[in-house]
CSV table of C-alpha atoms in Angstrom, one decimal:
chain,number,residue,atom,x,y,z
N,1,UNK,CA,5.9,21.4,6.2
N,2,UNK,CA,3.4,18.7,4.7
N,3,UNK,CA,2.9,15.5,7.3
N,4,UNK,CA,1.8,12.2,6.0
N,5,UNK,CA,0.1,10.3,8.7
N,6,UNK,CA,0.1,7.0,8.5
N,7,UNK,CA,0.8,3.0,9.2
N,8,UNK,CA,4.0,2.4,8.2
N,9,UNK,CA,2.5,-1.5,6.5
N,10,UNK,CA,-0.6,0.2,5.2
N,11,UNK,CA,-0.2,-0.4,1.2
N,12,UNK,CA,-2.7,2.5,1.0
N,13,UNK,CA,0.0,4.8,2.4
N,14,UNK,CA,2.6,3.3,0.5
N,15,UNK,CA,1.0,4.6,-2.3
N,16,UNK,CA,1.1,8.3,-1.3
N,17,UNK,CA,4.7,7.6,0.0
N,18,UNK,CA,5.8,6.9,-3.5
N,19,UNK,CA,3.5,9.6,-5.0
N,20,UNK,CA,5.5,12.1,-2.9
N,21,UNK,CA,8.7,10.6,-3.4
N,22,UNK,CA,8.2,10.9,-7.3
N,23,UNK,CA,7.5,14.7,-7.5
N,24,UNK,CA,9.9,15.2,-4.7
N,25,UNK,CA,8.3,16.5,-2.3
N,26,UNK,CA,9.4,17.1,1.3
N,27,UNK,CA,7.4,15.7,3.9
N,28,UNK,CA,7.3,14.1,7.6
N,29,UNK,CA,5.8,11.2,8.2
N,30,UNK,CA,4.0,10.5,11.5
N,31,UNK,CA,3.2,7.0,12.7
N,32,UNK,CA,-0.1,6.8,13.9
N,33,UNK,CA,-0.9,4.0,17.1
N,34,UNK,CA,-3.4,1.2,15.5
N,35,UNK,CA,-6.8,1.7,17.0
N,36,UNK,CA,-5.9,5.0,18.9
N,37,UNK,CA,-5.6,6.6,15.6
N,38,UNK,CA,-9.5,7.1,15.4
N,39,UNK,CA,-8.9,9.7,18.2
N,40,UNK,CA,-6.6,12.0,15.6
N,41,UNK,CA,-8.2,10.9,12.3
N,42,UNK,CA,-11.8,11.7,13.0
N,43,UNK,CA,-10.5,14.7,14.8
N,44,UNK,CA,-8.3,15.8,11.6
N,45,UNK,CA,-10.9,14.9,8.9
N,46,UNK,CA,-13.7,12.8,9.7
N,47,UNK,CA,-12.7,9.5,8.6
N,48,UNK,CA,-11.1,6.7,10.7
N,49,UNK,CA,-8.8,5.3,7.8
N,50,UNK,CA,-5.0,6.1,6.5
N,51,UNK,CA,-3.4,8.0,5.0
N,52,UNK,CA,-4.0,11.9,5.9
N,53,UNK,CA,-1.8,14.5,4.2
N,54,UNK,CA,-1.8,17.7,5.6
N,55,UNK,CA,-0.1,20.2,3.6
N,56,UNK,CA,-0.1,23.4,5.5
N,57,UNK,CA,-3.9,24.6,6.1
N,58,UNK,CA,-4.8,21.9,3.9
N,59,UNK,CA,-5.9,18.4,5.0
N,60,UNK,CA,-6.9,15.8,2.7
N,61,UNK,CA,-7.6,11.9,3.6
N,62,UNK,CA,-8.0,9.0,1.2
N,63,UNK,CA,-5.0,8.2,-0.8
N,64,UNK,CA,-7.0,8.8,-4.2
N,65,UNK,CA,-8.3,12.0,-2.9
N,66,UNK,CA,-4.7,12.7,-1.8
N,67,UNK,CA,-3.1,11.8,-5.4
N,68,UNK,CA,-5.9,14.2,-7.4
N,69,UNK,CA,-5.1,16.8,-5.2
N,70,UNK,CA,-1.3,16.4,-5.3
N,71,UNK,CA,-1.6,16.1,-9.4
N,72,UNK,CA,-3.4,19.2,-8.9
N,73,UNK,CA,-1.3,21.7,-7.0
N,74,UNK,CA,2.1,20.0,-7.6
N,75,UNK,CA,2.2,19.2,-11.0
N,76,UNK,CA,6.1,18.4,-11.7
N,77,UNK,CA,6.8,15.4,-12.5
N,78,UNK,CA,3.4,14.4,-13.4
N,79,UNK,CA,1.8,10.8,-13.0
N,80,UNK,CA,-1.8,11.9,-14.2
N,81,UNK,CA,-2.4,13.8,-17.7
N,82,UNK,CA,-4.4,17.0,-16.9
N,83,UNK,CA,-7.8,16.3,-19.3
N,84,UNK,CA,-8.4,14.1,-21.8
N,85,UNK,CA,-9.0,10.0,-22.9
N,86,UNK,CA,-5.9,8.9,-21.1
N,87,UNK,CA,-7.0,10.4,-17.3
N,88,UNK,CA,-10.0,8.5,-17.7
N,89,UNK,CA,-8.1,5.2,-18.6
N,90,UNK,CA,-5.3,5.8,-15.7
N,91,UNK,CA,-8.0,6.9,-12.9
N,92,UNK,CA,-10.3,3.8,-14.0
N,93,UNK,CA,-7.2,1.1,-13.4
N,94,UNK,CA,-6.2,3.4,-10.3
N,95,UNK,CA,-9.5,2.8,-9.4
N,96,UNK,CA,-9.3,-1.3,-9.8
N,97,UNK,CA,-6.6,-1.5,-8.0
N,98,UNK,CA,-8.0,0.4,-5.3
N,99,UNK,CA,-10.6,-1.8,-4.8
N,100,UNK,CA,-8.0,-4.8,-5.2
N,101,UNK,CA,-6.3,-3.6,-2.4
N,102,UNK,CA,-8.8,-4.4,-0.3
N,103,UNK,CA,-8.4,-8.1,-1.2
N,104,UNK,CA,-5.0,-8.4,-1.2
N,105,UNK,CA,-5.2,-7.1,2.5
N,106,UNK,CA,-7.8,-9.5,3.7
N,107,UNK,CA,-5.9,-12.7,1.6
N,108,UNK,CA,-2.7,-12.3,3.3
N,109,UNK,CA,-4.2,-11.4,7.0
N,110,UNK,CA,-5.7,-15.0,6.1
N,111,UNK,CA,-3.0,-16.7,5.7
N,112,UNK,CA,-0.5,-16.4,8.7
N,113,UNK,CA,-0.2,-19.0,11.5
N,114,UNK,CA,2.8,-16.3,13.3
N,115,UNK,CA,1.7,-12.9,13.7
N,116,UNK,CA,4.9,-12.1,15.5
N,117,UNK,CA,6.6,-10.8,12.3
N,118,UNK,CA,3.4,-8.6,11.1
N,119,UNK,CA,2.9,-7.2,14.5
N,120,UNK,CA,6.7,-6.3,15.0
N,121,UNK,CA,6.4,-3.9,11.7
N,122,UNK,CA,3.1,-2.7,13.0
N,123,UNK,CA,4.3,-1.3,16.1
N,124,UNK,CA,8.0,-1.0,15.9
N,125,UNK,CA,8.0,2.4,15.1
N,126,UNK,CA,6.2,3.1,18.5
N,127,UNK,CA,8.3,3.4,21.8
N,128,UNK,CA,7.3,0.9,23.7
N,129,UNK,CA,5.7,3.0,26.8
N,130,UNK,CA,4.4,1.0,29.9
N,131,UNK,CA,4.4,-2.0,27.7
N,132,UNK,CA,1.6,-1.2,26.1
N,133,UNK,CA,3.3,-1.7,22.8
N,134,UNK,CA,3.5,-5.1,23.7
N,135,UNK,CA,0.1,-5.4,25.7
N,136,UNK,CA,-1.7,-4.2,22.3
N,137,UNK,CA,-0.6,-6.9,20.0
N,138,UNK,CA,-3.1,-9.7,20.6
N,139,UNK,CA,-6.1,-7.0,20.5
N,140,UNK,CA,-4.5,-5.8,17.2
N,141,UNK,CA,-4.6,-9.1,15.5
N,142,UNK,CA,-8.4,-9.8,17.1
N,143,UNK,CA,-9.0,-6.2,15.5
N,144,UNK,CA,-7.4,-6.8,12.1
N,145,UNK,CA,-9.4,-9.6,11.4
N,146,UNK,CA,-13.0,-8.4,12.0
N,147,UNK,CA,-12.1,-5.1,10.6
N,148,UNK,CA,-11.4,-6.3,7.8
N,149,UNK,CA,-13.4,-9.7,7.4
N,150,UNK,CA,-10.9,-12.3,7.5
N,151,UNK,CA,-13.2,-15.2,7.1
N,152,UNK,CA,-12.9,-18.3,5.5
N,153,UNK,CA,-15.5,-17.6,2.8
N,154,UNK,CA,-14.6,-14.0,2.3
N,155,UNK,CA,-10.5,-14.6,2.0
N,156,UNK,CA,-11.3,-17.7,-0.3
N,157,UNK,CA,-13.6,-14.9,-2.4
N,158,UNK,CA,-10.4,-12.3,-2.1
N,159,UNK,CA,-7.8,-15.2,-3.3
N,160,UNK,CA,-9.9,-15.6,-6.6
N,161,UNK,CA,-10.3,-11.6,-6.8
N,162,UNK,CA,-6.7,-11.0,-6.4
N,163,UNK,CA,-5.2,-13.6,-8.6
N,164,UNK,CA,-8.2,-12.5,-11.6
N,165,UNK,CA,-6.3,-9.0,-11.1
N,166,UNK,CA,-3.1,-10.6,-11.9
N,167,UNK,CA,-4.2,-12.0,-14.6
N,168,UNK,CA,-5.8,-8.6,-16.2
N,169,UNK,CA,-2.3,-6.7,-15.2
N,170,UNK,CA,-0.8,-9.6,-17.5
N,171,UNK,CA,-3.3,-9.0,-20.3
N,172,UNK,CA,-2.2,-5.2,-20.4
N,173,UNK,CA,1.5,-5.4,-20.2
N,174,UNK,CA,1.6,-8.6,-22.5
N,175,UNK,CA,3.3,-10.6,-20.2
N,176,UNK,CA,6.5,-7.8,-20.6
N,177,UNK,CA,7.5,-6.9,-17.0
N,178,UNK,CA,9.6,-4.0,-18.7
N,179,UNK,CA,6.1,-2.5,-19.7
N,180,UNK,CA,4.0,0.9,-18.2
N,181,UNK,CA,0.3,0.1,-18.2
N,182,UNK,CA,-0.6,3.3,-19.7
N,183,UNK,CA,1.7,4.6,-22.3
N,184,UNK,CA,6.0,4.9,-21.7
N,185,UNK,CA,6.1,6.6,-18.1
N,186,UNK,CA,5.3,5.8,-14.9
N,187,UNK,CA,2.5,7.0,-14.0
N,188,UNK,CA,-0.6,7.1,-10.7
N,189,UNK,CA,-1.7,3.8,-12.6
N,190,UNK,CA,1.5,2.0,-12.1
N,191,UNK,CA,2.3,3.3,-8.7
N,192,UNK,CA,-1.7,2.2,-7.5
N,193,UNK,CA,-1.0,-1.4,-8.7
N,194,UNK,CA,2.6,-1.9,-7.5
N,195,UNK,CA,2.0,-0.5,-3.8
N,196,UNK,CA,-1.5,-2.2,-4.0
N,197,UNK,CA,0.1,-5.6,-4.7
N,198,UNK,CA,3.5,-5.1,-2.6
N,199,UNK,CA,2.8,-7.3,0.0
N,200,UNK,CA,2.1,-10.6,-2.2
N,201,UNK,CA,5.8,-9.7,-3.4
N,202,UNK,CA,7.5,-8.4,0.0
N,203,UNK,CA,10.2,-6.4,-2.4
N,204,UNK,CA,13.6,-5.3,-1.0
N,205,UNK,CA,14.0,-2.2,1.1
N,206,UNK,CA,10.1,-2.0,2.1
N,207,UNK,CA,8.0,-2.8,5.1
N,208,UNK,CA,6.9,-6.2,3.7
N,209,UNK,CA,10.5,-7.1,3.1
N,210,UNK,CA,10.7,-8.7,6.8
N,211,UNK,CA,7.1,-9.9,7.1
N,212,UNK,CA,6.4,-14.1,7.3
N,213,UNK,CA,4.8,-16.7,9.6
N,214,UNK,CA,2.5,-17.7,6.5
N,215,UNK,CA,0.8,-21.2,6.4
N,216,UNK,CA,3.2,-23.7,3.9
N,217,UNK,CA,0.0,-23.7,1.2
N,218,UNK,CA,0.0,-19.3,1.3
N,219,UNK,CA,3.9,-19.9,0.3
N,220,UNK,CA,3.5,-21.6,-2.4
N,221,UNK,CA,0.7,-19.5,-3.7
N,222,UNK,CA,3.3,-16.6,-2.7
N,223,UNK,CA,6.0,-18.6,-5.1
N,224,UNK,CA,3.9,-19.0,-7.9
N,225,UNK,CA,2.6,-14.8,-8.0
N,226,UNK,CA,6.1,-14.1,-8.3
N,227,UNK,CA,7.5,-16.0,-11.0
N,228,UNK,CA,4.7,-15.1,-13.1
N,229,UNK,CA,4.9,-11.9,-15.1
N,230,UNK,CA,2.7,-10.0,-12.9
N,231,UNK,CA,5.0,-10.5,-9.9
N,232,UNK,CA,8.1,-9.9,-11.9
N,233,UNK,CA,6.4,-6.5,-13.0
N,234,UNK,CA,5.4,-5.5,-9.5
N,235,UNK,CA,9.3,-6.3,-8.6
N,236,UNK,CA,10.8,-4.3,-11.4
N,237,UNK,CA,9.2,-1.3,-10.8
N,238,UNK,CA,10.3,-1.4,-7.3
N,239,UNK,CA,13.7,-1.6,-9.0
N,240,UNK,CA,13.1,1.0,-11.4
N,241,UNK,CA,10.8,3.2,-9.9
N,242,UNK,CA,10.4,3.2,-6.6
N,243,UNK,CA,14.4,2.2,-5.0
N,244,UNK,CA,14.8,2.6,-1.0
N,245,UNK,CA,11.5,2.8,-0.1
N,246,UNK,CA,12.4,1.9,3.4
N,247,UNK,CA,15.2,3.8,4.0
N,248,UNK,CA,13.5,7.0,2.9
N,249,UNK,CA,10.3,6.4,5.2
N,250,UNK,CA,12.6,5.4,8.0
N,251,UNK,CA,14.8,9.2,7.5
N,252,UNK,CA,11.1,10.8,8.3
N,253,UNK,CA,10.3,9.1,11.1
């Protein structure tokens, strides 16, 4: 049986969710504890970050280094073409939006005033034990934001990153929502940006779709990504291509 270990909010793991969902792939999920994770991870393969798929013997970390590998041994219902121009041009925007990820995280961790929502999807798939479910919650948020950098100069630079990605996703669907970014399928290209920019667009049936306590000037900025045809493109292929994300991670659990 493969095991995906994960965070159940980690955008990086929704990306190998949906991966595995595509080819239809059984797997369990198994939520890892924020910070205690490094215990298992390092342990497992050597790395202190999410996701980890370990498909019998096999263990592979990195969600990229997950998605070559699954394109490699499972390839039904492919999202990557074996050789050739087109690889190159899917792995180099899988690769953007890779890197993107990154500032999408760091943006929105800058932006809320309530963490009670963010923590609650954190940890909610953890029994709360001795209270230290509860107990952990004001270290996580203290944790989140050094890990990850949240300062006021680094999450102005990661607004300005973010929204400049929009605007190239626009470029390359011509402002058509309805539109792959690399020829008429889904494929790893589309999946990277969608999962990478989820939680700007919190869609329906996903761990985002709950998450708030933003400041009033991160909802308007919210607002605006999704009217415009970026945000509407992330949305519809949630609709079209990804349906019941929740409900299928929560069936694993």
């Amino acid at each position: 049986m493969r095991t995906l270990y994960q965070f159940s909010i980690s955008h990086y793991c929704e990306k190998t969710r949906w991966q595995l969902d595509h080819k239809g792939l059984a797997y369990r999920v198994e939520h890892l504890f924020p910070g205690l994770h490094r215990l298992k991870t390092r342990r497992m393969a050597g790395t202190t970050s999410l996701p980890i798929l370990r498909d019998g013997a096999r263990v592979v970390a990195d969600s990229t280094d997950i998605a070559l590998y699954l394109e490699a041994t499972y390839p039904q219902a492919p999202l990557l073409p074996s050789a050739g121009p087109l690889r190159d041009e899917i792995l180099a925007l899988e690769d953007r939006h890779d890197r993107l990820g990154v500032h999408v995280r760091r943006w929105l961790y800058g932006q809320i005033e309530d963490w009670a929502s963010v923590t609650d999807a954190m940890l909610r798939v953890h029994r709360p034990a001795f209270g230290l479910r509860d107990r952990a919650k004001p270290m996580l948020v203290k944790g989140l934001r050094t890990l990850y950098g949240v300062t006021p100069e680094r999450v102005a630079k990661s607004e300005a990153e973010l929204l400049d990605g929009l605007e190239a996703l626009e470029k390359r669907i011509h402002n058509d929502p309805s539109r792959y970014l690399v020829g008429d399928r889904l494929s790893l290209a589309d999946i990277s940006a969608a999962a990478l920019y989820a939680p700007l667009l919190s869609p329906p049936d996903t761990p985002w779709a709950d998450i708030g306590g933003f400041s009033a000037p991160a909802r308007e900025v919210l607002d605006r990504i999704r009217e415009r045809p970026a945000g509407q493109w992330i949305l519809q292929r949630y609709r079209h291509d990804r349906p019941h994300a929740t409900e299928q991670d929560e069936a694993r659990a």
